[in-house]
GROMACS .gro file of C-alpha atoms in nm:
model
  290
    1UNK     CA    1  -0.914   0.307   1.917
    2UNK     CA    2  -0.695   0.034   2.160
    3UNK     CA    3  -0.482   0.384   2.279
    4UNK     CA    4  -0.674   0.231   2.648
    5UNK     CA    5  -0.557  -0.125   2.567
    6UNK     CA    6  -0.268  -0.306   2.798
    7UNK     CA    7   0.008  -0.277   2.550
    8UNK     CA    8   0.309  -0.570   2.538
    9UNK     CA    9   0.667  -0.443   2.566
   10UNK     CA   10   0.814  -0.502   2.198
   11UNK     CA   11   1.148  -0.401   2.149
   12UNK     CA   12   1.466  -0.554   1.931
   13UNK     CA   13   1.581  -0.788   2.220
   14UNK     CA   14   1.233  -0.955   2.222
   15UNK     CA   15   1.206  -0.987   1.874
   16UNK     CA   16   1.542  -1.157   1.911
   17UNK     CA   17   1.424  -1.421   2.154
   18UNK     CA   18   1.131  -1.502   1.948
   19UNK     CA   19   1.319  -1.563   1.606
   20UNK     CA   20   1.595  -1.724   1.773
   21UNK     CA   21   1.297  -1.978   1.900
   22UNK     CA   22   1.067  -2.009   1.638
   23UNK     CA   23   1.305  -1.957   1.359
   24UNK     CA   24   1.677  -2.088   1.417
   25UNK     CA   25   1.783  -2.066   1.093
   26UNK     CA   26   1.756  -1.693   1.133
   27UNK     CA   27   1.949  -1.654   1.465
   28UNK     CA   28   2.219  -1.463   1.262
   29UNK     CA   29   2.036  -1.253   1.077
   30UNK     CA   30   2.044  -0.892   1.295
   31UNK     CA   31   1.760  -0.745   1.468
   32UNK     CA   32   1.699  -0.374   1.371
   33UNK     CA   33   1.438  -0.086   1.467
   34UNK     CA   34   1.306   0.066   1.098
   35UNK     CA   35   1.307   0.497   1.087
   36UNK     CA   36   0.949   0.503   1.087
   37UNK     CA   37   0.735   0.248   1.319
   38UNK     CA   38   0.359   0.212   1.353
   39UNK     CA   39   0.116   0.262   1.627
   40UNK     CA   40  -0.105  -0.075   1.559
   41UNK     CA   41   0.194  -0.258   1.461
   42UNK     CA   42   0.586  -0.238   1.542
   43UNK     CA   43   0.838  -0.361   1.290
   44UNK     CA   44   1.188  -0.448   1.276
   45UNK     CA   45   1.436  -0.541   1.021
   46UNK     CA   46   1.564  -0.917   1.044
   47UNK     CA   47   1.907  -0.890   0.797
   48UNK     CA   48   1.863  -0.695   0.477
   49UNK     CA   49   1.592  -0.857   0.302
   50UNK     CA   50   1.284  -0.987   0.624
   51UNK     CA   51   1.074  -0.742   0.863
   52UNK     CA   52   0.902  -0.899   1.175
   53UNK     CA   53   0.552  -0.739   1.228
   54UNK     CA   54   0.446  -0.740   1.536
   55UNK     CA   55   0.055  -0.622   1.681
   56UNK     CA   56   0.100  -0.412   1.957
   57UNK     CA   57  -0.209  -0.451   2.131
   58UNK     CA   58  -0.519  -0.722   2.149
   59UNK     CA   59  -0.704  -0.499   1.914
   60UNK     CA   60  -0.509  -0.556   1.649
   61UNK     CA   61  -0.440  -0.942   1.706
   62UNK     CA   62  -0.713  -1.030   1.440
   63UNK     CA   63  -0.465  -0.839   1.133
   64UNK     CA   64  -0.270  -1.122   1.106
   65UNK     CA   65  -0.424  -1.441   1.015
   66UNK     CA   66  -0.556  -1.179   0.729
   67UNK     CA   67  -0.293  -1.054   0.619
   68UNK     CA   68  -0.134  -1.371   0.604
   69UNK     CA   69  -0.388  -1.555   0.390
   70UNK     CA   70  -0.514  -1.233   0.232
   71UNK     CA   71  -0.177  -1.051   0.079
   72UNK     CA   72  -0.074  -1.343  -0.149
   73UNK     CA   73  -0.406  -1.340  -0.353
   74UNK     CA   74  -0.416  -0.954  -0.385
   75UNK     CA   75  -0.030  -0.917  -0.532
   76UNK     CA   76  -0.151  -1.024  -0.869
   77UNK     CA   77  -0.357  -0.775  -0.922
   78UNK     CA   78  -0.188  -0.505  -0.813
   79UNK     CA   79   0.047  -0.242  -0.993
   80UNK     CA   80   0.229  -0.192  -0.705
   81UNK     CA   81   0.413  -0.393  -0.446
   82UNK     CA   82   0.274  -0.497  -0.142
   83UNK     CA   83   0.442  -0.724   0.202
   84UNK     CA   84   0.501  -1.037   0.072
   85UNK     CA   85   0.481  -1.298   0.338
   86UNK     CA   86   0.729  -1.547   0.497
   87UNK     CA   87   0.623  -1.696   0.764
   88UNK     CA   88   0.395  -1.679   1.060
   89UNK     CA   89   0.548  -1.619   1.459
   90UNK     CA   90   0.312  -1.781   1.756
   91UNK     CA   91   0.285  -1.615   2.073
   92UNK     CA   92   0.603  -1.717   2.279
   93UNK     CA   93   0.852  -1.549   2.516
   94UNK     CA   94   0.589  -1.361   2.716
   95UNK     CA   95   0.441  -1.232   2.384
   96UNK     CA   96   0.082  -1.289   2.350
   97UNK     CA   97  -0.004  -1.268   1.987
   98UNK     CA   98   0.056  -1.428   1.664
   99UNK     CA   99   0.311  -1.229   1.436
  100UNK     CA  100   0.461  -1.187   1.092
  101UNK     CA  101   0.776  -1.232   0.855
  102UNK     CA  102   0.740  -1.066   0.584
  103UNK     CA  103   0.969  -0.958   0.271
  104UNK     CA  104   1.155  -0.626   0.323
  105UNK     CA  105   1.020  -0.367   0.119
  106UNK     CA  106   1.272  -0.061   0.027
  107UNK     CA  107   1.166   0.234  -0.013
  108UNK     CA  108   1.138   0.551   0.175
  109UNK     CA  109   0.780   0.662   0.351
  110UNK     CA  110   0.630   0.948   0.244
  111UNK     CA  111   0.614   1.109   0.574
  112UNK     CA  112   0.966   1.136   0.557
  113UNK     CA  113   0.948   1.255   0.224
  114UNK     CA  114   0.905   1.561   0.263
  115UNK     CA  115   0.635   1.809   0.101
  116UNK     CA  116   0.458   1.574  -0.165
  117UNK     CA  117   0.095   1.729  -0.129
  118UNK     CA  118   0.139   1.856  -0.487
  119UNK     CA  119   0.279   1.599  -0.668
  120UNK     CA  120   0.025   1.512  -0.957
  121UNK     CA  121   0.219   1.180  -1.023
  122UNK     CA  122   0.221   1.052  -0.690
  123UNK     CA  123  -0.120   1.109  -0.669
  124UNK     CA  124  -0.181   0.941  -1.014
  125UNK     CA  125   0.011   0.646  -0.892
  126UNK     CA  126  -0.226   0.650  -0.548
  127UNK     CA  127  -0.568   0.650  -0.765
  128UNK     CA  128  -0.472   0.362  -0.956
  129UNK     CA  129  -0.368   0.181  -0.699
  130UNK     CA  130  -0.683   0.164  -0.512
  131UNK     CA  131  -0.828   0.135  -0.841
  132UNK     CA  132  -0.634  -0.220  -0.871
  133UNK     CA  133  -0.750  -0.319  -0.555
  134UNK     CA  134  -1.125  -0.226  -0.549
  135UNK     CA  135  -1.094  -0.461  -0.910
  136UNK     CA  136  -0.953  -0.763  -0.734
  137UNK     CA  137  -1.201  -1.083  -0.658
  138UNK     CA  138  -1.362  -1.056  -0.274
  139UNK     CA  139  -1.512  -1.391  -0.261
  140UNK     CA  140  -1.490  -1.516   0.088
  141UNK     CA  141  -1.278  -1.169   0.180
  142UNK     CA  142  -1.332  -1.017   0.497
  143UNK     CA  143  -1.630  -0.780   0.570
  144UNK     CA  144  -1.603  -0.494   0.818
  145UNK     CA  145  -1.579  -0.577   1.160
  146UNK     CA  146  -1.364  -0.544   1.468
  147UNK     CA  147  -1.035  -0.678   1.257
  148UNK     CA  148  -1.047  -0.361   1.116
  149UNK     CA  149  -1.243  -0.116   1.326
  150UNK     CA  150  -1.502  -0.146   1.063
  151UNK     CA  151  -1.374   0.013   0.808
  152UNK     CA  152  -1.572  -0.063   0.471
  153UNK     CA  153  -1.898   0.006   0.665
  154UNK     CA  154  -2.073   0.316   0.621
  155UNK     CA  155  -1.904   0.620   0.838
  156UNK     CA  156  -2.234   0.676   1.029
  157UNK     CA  157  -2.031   0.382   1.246
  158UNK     CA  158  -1.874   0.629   1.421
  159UNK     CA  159  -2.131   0.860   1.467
  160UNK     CA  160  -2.177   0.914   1.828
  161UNK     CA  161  -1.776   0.985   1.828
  162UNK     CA  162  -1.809   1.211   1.565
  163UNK     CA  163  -2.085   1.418   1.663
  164UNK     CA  164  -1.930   1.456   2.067
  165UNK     CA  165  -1.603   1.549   1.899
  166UNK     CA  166  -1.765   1.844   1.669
  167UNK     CA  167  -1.891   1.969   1.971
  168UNK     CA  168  -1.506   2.074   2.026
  169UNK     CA  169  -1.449   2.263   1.731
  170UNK     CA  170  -1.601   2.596   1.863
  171UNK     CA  171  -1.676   2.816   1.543
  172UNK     CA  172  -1.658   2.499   1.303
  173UNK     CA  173  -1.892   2.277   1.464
  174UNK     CA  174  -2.197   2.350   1.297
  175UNK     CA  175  -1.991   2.330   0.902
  176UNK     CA  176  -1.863   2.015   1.033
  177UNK     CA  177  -2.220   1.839   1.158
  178UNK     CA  178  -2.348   1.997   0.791
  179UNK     CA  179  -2.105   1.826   0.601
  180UNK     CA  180  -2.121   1.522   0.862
  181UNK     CA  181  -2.511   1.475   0.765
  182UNK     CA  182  -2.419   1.465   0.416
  183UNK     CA  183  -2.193   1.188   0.478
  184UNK     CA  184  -2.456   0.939   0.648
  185UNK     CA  185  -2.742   1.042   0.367
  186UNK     CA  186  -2.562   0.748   0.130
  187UNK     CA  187  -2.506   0.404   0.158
  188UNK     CA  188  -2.245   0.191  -0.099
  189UNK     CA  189  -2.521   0.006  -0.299
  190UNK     CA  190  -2.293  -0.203  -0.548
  191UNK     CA  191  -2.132  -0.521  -0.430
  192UNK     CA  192  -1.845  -0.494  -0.177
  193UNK     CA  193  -1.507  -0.404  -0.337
  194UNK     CA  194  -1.159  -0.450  -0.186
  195UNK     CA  195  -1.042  -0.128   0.046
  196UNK     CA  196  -0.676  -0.111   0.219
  197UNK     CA  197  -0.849   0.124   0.452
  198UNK     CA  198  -0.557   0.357   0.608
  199UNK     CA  199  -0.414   0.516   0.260
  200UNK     CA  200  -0.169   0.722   0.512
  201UNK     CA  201   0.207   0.855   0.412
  202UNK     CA  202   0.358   0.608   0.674
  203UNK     CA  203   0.170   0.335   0.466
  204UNK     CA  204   0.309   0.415   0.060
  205UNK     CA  205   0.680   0.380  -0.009
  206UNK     CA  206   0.868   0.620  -0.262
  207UNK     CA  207   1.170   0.481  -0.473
  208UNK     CA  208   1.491   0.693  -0.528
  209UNK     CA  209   1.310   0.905  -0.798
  210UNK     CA  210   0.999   0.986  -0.575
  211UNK     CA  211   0.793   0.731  -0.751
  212UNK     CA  212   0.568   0.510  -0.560
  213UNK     CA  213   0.774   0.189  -0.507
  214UNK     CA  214   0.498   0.013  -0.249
  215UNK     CA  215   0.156   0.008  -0.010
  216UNK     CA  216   0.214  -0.143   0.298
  217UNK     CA  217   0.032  -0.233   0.678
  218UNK     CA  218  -0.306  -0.392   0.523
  219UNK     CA  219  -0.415  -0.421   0.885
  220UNK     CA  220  -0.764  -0.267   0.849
  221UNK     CA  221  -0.824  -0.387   0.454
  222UNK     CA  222  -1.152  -0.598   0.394
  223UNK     CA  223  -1.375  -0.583   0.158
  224UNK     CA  224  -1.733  -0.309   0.141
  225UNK     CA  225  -1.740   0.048   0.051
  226UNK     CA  226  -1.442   0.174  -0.105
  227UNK     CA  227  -1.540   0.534   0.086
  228UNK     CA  228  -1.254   0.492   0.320
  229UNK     CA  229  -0.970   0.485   0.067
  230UNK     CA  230  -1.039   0.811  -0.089
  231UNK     CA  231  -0.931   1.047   0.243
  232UNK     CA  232  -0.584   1.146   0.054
  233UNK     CA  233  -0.791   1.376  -0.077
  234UNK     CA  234  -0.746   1.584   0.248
  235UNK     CA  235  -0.536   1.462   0.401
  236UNK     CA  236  -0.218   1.415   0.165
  237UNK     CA  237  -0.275   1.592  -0.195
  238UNK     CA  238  -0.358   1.948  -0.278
  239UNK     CA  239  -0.418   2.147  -0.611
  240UNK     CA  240  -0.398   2.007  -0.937
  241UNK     CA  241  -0.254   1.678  -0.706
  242UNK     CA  242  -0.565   1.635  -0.568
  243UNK     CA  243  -0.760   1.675  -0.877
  244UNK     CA  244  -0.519   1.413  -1.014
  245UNK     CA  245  -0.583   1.186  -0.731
  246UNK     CA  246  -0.966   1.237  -0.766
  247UNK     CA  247  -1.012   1.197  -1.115
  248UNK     CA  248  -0.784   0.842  -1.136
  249UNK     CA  249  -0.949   0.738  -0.860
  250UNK     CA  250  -1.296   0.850  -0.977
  251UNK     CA  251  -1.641   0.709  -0.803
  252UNK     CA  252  -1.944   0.892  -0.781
  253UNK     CA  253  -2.042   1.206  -0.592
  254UNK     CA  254  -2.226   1.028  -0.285
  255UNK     CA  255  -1.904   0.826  -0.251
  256UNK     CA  256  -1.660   1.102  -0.218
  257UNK     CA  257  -1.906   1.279   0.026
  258UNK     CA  258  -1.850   0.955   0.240
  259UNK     CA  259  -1.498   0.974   0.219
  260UNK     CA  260  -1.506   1.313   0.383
  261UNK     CA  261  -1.736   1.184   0.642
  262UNK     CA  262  -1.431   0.975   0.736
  263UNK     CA  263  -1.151   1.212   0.741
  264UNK     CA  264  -1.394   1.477   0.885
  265UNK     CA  265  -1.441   1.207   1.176
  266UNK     CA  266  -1.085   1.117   1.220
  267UNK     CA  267  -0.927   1.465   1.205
  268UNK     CA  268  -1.200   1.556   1.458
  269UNK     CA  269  -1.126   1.274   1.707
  270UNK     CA  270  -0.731   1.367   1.650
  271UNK     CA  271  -0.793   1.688   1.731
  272UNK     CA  272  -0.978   1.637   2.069
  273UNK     CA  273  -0.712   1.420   2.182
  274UNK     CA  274  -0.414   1.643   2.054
  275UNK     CA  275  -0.520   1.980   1.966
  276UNK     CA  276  -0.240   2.110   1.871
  277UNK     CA  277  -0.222   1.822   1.593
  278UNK     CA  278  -0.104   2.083   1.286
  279UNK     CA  279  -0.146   1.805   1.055
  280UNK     CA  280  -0.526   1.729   1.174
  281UNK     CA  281  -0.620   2.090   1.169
  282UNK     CA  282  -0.460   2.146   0.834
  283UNK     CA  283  -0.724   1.788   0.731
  284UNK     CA  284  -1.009   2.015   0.887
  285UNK     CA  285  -0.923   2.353   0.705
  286UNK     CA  286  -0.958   2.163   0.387
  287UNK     CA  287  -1.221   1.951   0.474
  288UNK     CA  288  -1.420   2.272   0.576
  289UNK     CA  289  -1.295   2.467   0.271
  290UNK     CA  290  -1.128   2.708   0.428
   0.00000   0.00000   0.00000
């Protein structure tokens, strides 16, 4: 969604100049890439125990200040760990944007996990999570809006997107618009619950025994329909995972049909711009039950 956006160069040796000026009693602490980086945000390690968090692109400028005043209230209620902040950057040293220092969390991603699509605990340990979260107070929390691409608002958002990208799918466009109507024909009527809004296997952490250690990047979190949160269910977990996942992180029938809207939209606009995306048409051959 900013893939058009002017991006800043971030790499090590900038991240270096800013800590060294905003933060001098870091300036020996060393500046490291991590295995597995982001797309909205880039993050190094600073020593062994701080990462530096840095937006890559004007679209994403808004995560911070949230995240920031956000992520300390949430912890407490949560079964799981989650960044724990240090300090705020300002723009400096050609960077434009605000940035972050946050707590190292170890741990290993699970998209470099390997296979975990059928791993009923993982998926256990998912549900509850988001469980945990939709239960923590939203009073003054963010709504959707463009700090998170509006996530939290109903999937019909998208819609135009959605319904020019079916168009691509050849024999599977008219399942896809079917399943796509369903998804718009419901609305989240209760009061606005907390969502982290990209549940993806760069985002949740596995300790040393495959258990999951932490949830990470709560760029596009806010606070509305839950819908958004529920897309492992296609696009991570399989089998009796997937039931596992479902039934922990339970939510009625209209809400779950929302939550495919969403993965159905985002394995669709993956698609058009990579079409050989294996893991975006293996989303889509679930999604489309087939």
């Amino acid at each position: 969604m900013c893939a058009a956006e002017r991006r800043p160069a971030i790499d090590a040796a900038l991240v270096r100049r800013l800590v060294d000026a905003q933060f001098p009693r870091w300036r020996g602490l060393p500046v490291r890439p991590v295995e597995h980086d982001g797309w909205d945000n880039r993050t190094f390690r600073l020593g062994d125990d701080l990462s530096v968090r840095l937006p890559s692109a004007e679209g994403y400028r808004e995560q911070v200040a949230k995240e920031q005043r956000w992520l300390p209230r949430l912890a407490p209620h949560l079964p799981t760990a989650i960044p724990q902040r240090v300090a705020q950057g300002e723009p400096g040293e050609g960077y434009p944007f605000a940035w972050s220092v946050y707590r190292w969390l170890p741990g290993t991603p699970v998209v470099l996990a390997g296979d975990v699509s059928r791993d009923a605990a993982l998926a256990e340990a998912v549900g509850a999570f988001l469980v945990a979260l939709r239960s923590a107070p939203t009073a003054g929390a963010p709504e959707p809006g463009t700090h998170n691409f509006f996530r939290g608002a109903p999937p019909a958002v998208y819609e135009e997107e959605a319904l020019t990208a079916f168009d691509l799918l050849g024999p599977d466009a008219g399942r896809a618009r079917a399943l796509w109507e369903e998804a718009t024909a419901s609305r989240w009527e209760a009061d606005p619950v907390w969502f982290h809004g990209d549940v993806a296997p760069g985002n949740l952490l596995l300790d040393a025994s495959g258990a999951l250690s932490a949830v990470i990047d709560f760029g596009t979190c806010g606070v509305g329909d839950p819908a958004c949160d529920l897309v492992p269910a296609w696009t991570l977990f399989e089998g009796d995972a997937r039931d596992a996942f479902v039934a922990v992180a339970g939510l009625d029938d209209a809400t779950w049909s929302r939550a495919r809207g969403w993965a159905l939209w985002k394995a669709a606009i993956t698609l058009r711009d990579r079409p050989a995306d294996a893991e975006a048409r293996a989303t889509l051959a679930r999604l489309l039950g087939r």
